[in-house]
XYZ file of C-alpha atoms in Angstrom:
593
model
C 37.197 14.254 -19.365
C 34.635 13.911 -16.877
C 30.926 13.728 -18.183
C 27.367 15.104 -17.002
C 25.993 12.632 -14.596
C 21.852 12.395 -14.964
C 20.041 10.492 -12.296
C 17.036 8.270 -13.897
C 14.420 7.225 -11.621
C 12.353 4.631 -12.865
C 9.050 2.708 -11.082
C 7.872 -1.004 -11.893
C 9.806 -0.289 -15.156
C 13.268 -0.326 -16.744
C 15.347 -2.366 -16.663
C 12.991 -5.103 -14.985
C 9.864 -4.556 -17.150
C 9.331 -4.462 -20.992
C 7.048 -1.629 -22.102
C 6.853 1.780 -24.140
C 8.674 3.296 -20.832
C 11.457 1.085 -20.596
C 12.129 1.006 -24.677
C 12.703 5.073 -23.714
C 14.721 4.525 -20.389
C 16.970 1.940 -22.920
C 17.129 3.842 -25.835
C 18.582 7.354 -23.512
C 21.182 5.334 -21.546
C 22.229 3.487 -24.822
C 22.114 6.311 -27.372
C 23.321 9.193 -24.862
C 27.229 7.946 -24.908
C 28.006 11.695 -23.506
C 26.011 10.947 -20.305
C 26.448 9.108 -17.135
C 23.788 7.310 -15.930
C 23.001 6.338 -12.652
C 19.855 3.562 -12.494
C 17.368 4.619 -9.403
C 15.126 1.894 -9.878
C 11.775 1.384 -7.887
C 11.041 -2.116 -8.179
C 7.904 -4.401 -6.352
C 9.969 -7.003 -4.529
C 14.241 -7.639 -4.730
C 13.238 -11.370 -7.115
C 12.619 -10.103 -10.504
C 14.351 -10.878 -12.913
C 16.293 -7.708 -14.757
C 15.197 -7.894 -18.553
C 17.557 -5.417 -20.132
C 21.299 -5.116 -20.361
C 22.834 -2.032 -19.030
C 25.999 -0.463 -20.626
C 29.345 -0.535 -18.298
C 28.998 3.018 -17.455
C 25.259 3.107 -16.203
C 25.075 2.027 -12.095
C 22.143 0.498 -11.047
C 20.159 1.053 -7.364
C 17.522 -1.268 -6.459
C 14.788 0.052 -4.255
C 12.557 -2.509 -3.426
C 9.252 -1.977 -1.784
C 7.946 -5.332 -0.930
C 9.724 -8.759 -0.475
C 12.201 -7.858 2.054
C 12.422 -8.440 6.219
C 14.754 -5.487 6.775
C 14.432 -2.005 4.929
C 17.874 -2.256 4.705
C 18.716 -5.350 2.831
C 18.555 -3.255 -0.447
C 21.639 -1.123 0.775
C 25.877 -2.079 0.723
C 25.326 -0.454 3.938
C 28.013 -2.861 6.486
C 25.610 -4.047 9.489
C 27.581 -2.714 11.837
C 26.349 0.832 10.829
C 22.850 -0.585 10.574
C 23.282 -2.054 14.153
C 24.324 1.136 14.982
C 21.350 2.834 13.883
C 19.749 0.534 15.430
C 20.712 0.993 18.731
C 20.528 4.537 18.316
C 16.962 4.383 17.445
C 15.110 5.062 21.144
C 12.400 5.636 22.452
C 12.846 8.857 23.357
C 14.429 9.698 19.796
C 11.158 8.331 18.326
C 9.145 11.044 20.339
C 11.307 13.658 20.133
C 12.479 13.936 16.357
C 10.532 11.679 14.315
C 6.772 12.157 15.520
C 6.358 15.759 14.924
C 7.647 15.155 11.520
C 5.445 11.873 11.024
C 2.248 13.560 12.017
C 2.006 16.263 9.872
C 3.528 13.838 6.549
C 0.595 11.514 7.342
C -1.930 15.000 7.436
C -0.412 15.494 4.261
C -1.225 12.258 2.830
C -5.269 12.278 4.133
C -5.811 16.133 3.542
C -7.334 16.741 0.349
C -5.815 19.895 0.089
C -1.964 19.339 -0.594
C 0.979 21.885 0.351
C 3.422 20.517 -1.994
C 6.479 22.912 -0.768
C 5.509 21.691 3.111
C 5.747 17.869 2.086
C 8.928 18.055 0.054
C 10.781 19.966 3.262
C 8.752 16.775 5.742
C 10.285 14.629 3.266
C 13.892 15.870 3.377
C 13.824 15.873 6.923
C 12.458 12.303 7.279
C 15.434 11.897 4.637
C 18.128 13.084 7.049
C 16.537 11.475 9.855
C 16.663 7.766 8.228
C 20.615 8.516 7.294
C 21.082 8.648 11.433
C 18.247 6.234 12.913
C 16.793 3.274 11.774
C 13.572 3.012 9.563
C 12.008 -0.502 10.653
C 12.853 0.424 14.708
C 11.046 3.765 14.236
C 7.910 2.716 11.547
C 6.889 0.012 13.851
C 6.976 0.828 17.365
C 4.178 1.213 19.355
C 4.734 4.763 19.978
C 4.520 5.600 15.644
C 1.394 3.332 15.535
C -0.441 4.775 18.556
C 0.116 8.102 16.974
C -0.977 7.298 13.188
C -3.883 5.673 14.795
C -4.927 8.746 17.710
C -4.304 10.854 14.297
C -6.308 9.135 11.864
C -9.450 8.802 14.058
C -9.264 12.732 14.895
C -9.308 13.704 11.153
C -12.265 11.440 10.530
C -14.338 13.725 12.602
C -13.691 17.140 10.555
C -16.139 17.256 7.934
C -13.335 18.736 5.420
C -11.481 15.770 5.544
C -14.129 13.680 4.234
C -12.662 10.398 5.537
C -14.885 7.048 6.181
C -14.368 5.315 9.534
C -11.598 2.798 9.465
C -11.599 -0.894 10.907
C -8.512 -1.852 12.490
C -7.226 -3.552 9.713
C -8.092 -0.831 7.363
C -5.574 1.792 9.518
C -2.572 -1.533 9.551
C -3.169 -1.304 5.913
C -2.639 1.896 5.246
C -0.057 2.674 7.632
C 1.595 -0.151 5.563
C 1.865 1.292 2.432
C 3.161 4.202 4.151
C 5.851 1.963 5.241
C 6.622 0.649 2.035
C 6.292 3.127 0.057
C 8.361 5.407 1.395
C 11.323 2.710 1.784
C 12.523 4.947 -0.567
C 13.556 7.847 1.931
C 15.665 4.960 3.647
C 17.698 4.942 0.710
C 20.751 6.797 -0.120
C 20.018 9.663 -3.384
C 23.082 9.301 -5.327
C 24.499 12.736 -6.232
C 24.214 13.882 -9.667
C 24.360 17.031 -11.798
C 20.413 16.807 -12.889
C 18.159 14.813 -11.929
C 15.529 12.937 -14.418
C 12.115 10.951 -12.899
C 10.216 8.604 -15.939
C 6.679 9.480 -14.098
C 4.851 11.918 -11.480
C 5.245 8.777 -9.020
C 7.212 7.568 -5.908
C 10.055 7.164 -8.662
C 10.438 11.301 -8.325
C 10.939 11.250 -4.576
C 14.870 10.767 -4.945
C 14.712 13.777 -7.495
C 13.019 15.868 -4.772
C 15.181 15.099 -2.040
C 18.017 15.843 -4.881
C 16.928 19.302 -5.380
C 16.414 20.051 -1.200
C 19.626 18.623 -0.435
C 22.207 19.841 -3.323
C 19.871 22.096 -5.597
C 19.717 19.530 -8.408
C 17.707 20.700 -11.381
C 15.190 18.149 -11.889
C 13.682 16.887 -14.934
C 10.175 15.062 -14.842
C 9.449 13.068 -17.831
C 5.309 12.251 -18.394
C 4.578 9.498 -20.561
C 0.689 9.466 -19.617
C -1.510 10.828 -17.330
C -0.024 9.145 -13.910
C -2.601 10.561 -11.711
C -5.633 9.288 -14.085
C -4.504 6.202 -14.883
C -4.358 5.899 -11.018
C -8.234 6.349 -10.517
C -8.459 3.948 -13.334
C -6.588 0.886 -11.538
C -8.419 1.669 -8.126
C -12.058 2.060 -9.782
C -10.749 -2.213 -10.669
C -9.654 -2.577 -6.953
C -12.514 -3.477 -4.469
C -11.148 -1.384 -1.569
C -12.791 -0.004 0.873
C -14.060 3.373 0.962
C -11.236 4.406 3.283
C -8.349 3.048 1.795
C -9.845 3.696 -1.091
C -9.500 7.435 -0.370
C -6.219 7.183 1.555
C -4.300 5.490 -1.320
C -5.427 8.317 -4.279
C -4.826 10.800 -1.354
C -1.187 9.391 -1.183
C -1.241 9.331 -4.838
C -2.076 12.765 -5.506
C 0.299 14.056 -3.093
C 3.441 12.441 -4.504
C 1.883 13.508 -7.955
C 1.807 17.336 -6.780
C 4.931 17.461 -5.308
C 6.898 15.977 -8.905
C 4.923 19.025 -10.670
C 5.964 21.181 -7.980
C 9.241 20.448 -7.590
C 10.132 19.857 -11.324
C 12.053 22.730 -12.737
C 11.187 21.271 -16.499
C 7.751 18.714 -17.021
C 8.114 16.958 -19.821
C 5.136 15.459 -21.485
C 5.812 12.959 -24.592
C 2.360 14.864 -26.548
C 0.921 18.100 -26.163
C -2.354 16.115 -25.006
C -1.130 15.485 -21.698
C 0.012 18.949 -21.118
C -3.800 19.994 -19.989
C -3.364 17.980 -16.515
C -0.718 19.469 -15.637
C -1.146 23.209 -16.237
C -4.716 21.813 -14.180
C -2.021 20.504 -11.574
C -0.189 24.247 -11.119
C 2.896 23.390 -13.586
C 3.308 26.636 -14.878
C 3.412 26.971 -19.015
C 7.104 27.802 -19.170
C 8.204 25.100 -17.562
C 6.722 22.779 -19.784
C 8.117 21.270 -23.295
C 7.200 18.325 -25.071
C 9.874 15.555 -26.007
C 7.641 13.392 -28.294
C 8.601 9.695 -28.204
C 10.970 8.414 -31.664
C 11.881 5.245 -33.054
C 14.902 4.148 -34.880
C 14.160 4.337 -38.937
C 17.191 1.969 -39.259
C 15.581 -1.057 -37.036
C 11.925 -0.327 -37.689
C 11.996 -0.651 -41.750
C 9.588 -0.482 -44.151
C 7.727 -3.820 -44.667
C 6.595 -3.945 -48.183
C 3.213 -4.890 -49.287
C 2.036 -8.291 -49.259
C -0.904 -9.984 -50.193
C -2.304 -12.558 -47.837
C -4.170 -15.261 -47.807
C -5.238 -14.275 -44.454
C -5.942 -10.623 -43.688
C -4.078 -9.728 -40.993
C -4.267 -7.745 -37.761
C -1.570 -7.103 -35.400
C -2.087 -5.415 -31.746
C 1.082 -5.138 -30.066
C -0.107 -4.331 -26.186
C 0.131 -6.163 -23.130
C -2.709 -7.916 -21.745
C -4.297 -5.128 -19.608
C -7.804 -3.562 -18.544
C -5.782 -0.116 -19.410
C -5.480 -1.741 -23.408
C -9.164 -2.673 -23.736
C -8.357 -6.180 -25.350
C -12.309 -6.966 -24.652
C -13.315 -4.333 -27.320
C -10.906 -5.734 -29.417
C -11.723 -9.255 -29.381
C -15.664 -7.966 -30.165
C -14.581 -6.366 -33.184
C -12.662 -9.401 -34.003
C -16.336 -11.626 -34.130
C -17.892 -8.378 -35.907
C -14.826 -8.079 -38.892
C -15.219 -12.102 -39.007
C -18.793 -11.907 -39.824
C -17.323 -10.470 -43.455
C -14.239 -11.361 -44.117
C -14.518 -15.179 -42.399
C -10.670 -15.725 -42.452
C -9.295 -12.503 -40.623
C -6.903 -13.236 -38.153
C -6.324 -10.887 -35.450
C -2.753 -11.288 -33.505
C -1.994 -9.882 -30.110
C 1.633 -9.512 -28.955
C 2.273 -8.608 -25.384
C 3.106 -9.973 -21.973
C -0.018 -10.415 -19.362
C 0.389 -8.087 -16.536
C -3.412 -8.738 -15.157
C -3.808 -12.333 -14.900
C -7.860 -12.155 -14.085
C -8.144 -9.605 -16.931
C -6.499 -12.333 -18.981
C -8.614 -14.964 -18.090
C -11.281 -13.016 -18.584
C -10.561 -12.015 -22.450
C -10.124 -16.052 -23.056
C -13.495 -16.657 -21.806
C -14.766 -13.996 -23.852
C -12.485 -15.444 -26.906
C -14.007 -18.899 -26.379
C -17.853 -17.565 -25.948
C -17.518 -15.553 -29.345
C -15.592 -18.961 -30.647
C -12.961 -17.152 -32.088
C -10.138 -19.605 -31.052
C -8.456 -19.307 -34.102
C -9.358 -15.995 -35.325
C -8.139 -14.148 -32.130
C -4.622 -15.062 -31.287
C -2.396 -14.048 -28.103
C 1.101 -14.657 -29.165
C 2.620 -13.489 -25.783
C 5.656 -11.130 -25.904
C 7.991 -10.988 -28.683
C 11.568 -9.707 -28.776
C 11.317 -9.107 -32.317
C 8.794 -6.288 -32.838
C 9.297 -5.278 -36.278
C 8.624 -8.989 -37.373
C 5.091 -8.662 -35.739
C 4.764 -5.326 -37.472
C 5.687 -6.728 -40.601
C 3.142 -10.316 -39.837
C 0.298 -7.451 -40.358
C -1.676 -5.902 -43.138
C -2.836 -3.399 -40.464
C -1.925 -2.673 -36.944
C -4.697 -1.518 -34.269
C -4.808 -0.395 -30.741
C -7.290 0.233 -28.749
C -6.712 1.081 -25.484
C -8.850 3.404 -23.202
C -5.824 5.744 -21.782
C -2.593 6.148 -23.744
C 0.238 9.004 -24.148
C 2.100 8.691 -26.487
C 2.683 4.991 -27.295
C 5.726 3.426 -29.140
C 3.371 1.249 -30.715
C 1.579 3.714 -32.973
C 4.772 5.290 -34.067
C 6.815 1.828 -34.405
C 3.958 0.509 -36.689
C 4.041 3.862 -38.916
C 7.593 3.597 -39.199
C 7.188 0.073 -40.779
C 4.638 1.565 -43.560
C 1.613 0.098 -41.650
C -1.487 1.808 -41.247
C -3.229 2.148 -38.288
C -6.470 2.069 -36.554
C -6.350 3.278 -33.474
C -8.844 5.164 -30.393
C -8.879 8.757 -29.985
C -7.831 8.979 -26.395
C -4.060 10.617 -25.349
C -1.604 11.998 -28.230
C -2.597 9.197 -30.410
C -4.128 11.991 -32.789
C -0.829 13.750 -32.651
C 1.154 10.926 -33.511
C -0.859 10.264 -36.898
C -2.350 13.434 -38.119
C -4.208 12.015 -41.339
C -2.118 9.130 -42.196
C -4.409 6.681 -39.904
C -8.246 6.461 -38.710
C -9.060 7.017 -35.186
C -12.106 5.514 -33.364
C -13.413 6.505 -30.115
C -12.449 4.262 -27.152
C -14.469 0.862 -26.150
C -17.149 1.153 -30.000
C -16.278 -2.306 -31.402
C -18.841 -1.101 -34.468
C -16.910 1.545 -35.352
C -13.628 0.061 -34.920
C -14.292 -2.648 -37.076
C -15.906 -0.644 -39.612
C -12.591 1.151 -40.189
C -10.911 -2.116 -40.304
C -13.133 -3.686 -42.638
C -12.584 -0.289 -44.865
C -8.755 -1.238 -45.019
C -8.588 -5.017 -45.128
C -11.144 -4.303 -48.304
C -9.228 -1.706 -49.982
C -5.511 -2.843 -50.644
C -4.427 0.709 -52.452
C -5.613 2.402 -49.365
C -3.851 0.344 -46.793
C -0.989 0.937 -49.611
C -1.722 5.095 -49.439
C -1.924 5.431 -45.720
C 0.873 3.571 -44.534
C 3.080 5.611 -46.864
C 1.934 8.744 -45.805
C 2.515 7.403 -42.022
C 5.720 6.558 -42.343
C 6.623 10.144 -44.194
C 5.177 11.609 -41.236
C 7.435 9.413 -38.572
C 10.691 10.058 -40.553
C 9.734 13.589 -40.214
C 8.793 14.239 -36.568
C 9.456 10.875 -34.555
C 12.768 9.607 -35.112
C 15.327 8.458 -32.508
C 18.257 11.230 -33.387
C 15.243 14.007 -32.409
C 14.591 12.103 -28.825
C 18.351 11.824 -28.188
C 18.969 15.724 -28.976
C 16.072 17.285 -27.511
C 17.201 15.138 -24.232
C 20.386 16.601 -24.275
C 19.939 19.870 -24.592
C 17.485 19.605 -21.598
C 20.240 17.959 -19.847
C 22.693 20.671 -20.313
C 20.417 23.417 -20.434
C 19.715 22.522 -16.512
C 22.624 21.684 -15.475
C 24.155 24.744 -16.837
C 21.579 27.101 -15.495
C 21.607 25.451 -11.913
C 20.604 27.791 -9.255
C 23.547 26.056 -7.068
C 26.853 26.982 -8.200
C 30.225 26.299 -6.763
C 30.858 29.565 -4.829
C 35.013 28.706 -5.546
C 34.039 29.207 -9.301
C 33.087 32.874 -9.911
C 31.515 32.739 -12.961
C 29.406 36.377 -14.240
C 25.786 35.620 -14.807
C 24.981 35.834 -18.703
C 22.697 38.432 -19.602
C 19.107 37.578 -20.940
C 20.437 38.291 -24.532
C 23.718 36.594 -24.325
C 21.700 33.315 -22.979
C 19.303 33.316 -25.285
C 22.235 33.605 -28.348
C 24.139 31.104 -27.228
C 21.533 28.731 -26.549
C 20.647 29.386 -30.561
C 24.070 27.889 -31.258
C 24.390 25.519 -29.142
C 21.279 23.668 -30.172
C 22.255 24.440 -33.717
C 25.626 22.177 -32.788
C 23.845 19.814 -31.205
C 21.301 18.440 -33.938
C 24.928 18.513 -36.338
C 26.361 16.438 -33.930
C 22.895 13.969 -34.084
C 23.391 13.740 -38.296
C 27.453 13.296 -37.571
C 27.984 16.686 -39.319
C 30.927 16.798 -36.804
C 32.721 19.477 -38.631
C 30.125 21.986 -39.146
C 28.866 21.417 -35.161
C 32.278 22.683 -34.292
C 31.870 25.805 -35.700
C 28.350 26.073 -34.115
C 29.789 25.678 -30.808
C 32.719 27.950 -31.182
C 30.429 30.615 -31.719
C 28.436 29.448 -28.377
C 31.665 29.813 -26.621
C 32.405 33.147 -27.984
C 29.098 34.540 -27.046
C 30.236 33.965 -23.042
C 33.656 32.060 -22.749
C 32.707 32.250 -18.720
C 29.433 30.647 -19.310
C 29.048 27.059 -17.208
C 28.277 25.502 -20.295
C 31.571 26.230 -21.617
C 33.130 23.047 -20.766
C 30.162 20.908 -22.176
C 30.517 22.887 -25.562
C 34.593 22.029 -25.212
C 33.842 18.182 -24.611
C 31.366 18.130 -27.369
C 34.309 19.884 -29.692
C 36.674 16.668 -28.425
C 34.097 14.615 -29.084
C 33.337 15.838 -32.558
C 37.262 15.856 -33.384
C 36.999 12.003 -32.290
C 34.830 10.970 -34.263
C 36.872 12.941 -37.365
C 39.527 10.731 -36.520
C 41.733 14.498 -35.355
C 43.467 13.350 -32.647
C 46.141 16.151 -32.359
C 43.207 18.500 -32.657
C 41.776 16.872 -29.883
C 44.162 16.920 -28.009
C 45.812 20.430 -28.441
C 41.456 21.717 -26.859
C 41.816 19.493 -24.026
C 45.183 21.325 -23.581
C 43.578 24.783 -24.335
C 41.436 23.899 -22.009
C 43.723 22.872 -19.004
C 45.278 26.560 -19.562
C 42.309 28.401 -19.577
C 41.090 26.917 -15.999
C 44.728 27.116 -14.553
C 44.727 30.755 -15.397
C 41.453 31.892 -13.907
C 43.450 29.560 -10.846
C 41.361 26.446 -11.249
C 41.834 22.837 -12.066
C 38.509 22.230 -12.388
C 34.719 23.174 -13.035
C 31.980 22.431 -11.025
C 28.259 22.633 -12.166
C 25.528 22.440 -9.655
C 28.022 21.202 -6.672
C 29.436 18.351 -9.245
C 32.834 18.511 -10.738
C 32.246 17.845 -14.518
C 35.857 19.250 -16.143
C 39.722 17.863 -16.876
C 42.048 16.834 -14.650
């Protein structure tokens, strides 16, 4: 029994980074035993080190983007073939087939007025260009640079394009992160039946050239707003006005072409689904997957009283997190209740920001009040070394954090920003973003009121058990999954299948989710039924075989081997009588043999 094959594209995350986007990445390939994953992951430089174990059955691709002499070091590709394309790369080539196409990418990147269709086709073709020629030959000759640099200075003169004048090193710069960032076009997209991309980033490029090259139904997952917290990092950056505007330019075109492209967004909160209806992602397309947690690992902790009153932040050390308003409502809270502790667990990922909240630790003297404790594997023991739990970050989604913590019975205090009100209704108190005053004041309310702290993190932890737990992530992922792959525009023409009326789609969809959250509470026996009835709605339906495997499945688990076995058998005669010995699903074979 073959299974679905997904393509996950990750950037700067999974499985080299720790982080609310990599705990998702993790818990799909590790909880989704009925999918094949293949790894597409967009990584800074080919050195770091991987942090997470990947089951058997996932393959991993490394892209990196920095760190390595030749694009092609990433690839298994033998170096005769790369010699080849070497050689192959002339002069005349360059002119001929790759300028025309470079130009107009690069007026794509500068305009501020994006054609999202047009790049995705420039992209393609600079795809099938880099399978035949080679990408370091053509990027830097003279003949590209000349060009980039004859086409840069030309744009600066229309008043639309609103461009500052360059320096020289300015355009090498920029024409740099061209090169790097697009190393990803010189790397094989592996073939899959969807396609799934963790952000509106380079990390969706392979999922774009997926769709233009087999018509693979592609599935963009947003955990925040990628494009804001963009301007955020650059408004940090002291770039110059022109690179400045280049590198959000480039931003906000790879950005619009993942919305436009993406045949279902997926936002993890309703929150973030304003940008992109803003961005032209039209309504249908879009359906929040909220993020869940796994009641069995994140327990309730009990109530404890301590001699210390306690509270935990678990965020990494970041400009994005706000650590500076934390640490002055730390010296406010201290003021009344003299031995708070307040306990930070997360990696640094901005060393200056770091260094930075220690000298504002040290000026406040709150040494040992304010505590970084670094990262910690074991998150529901910091959970648990809390009375309360706060965040305060300036820009969130939907973070793990808030719904970990109300899992464990603690309640929060957290800044109204992202689908942080979502995640706790009434069970926590929000505060707006970067007011130590009122943030404290809400801490000071809990810390002071024990049957409150007692009330609150009850209620939060009804409310995660009822909307954010790990079997509703898992299920609403799979259906997605299937629900794409089985209505794929491309279709093997050797399989003549009759297109399912509106109706009959919409009925045995209704069953087939119905099976699907049986199968996620092991109700194996009553899923079967569910899917039999999906079957019987169309038995020609692509999704037939899925709902077949998921009935072997179910009779696994049973321990009904001979039943098992005598549907894999039904099976085989079925597809030998409509003459087939297999079934194909958007150009992918996913059947028996």
């Amino acid at each position: 029994m073959s299974k679905l094959k997904v393509l996950l594209t990750t950037e700067g995350t999974y499985p080299f980074h720790q982080g609310g986007v990599s705990t998702w990445c993790d818990i799909l390939v590790r909880e989704l035993d009925s999918i094949d994953y293949i790894l597409y992951s967009v990584i800074t430089d080919p050195f770091i080190t991987q942090k997470f174990d990947l089951p058997k059955t996932t393959k991993l691709h490394k892209v990196p983007l920095w760190g390595t002499e030749e694009p092609s070091e990433h690839h298994s590709t033998p170096f005769s073939i790369v010699y080849l394309q070497k050689k192959r790369t002339t002069k005349k080539v360059i002119e001929t087939l790759f300028l025309p196409l470079f130009k107009e990418l690069i007026y794509e990147i500068i305009s501020p007025r994006k054609d999202s269709e047009h790049l995705g086709e420039i992209i393609f073709q600079l795809y099938k260009y880099f399978q035949e020629y080679e990408y370091k030959e053509t990027f830097k000759s003279e003949i590209a640079w000349k060009a980039y640099k004859e086409l840069v200075l030309e744009a600066i003169k229309i008043p639309e394009m609103k461009l500052a004048q360059p320096d020289i090193y300015c355009l090498i710069q920029s024409l740099g992160w061209v090169y790097r960032f697009l190393n990803i076009i010189n790397t094989t997209v592996p073939k899959a039946n969807v396609s799934h991309a963790s952000a509106s980033a380079f990390c969706g490029i392979p999922c774009v050239i997926a769709k233009k090259e087999h018509k693979t139904p592609f599935l963009l997952t947003e955990h925040g707003v990628y494009l804001r917290e963009q301007y955020l990092s650059l408004s940090k950056r002291k770039l110059s006005v022109f690179l400045n505007t280049f590198l959000i330019r480039f931003i906000h075109a790879i950005n619009s072409l993942n919305f436009h492209f993406a045949d279902q967004v997926s936002p993890v909160c309703h929150y973030n689904t304003r940008w992109e209806t803003k961005f032209g992602v039209k309504q249908e397309n879009i359906e929040v997957i909220y993020n869940g947690v796994d009641s069995n690992v994140f327990i309730e902790a009990g109530h404890i009283e301590r001699i210390n009153p306690t509270v935990v932040s678990v965020a990494r050390i970041d400009p994005v997190k706000d650590i500076i308003s934390l640490i002055k409502t730390a010296s406010i809270v201290k003021k009344q209740i003299p031995n708070v502790k307040f306990i930070v667990y997360g990696s640094v990922s901005v060393q200056d920001y770091y260094e930075e909240c220690v000298k504002l630790q040290k000026k406040l003297e709150l040494e040992d009040t304010f505590i970084f404790a670094g990262h910690t594997t074991n998150m529901v023991a910091a959970y648990h070394s809390g009375d309360i739990v706060a965040l305060s970050s300036i820009s969130e989604a939907f973070p793990y954090s808030v719904v970990e913590a109300m899992m464990t019975g603690k309640p929060v205090v957290a800044t109204d920003v992202g689908g942080i009100r979502e995640a706790l209704g009434n069970t926590g108190f929000l505060v707006t973003p970067r007011n130590p005053e009122e943030f404290a004041t809400a801490i000071l309310k809990l810390l002071e009121d024990s049957s409150l702290r007692r009330s609150m993190g009850n209620d939060g932890r009804e409310r995660a058990l009822n909307y954010f737990t790990l079997n509703k992530v898992v299920e609403q992922h799979l259906k997605s999954y299937i629900k794409l792959a089985t209505h794929a525009e491309s279709i093997s023409p050797q399989t003549e299948i009759v297109a399912i009326s509106q109706e009959k789609q919409e009925i045995q969809l209704l069953y087939s989710e119905r099976a699907f959250s049986l199968m996620a509470i092991k109700k194996y026996q009553e899923a079967i039924g569910q899917f039999r009835l999906a079957i019987n709605v169309d038995p020609k339906a692509p999704a037939v075989v899925v709902y077949l495997s998921e009935i072997i499945k179910a009779y696994h688990y049973l321990g009904d081997s001979p039943k098992a076995f005598l549907e894999i058998e039904k099976l085989q005669t079925l597809l030998q009588l409509q003459g087939l010995n297999h079934f194909e699903i958007g150009g992918e074979e996913v059947g028996f043999k």
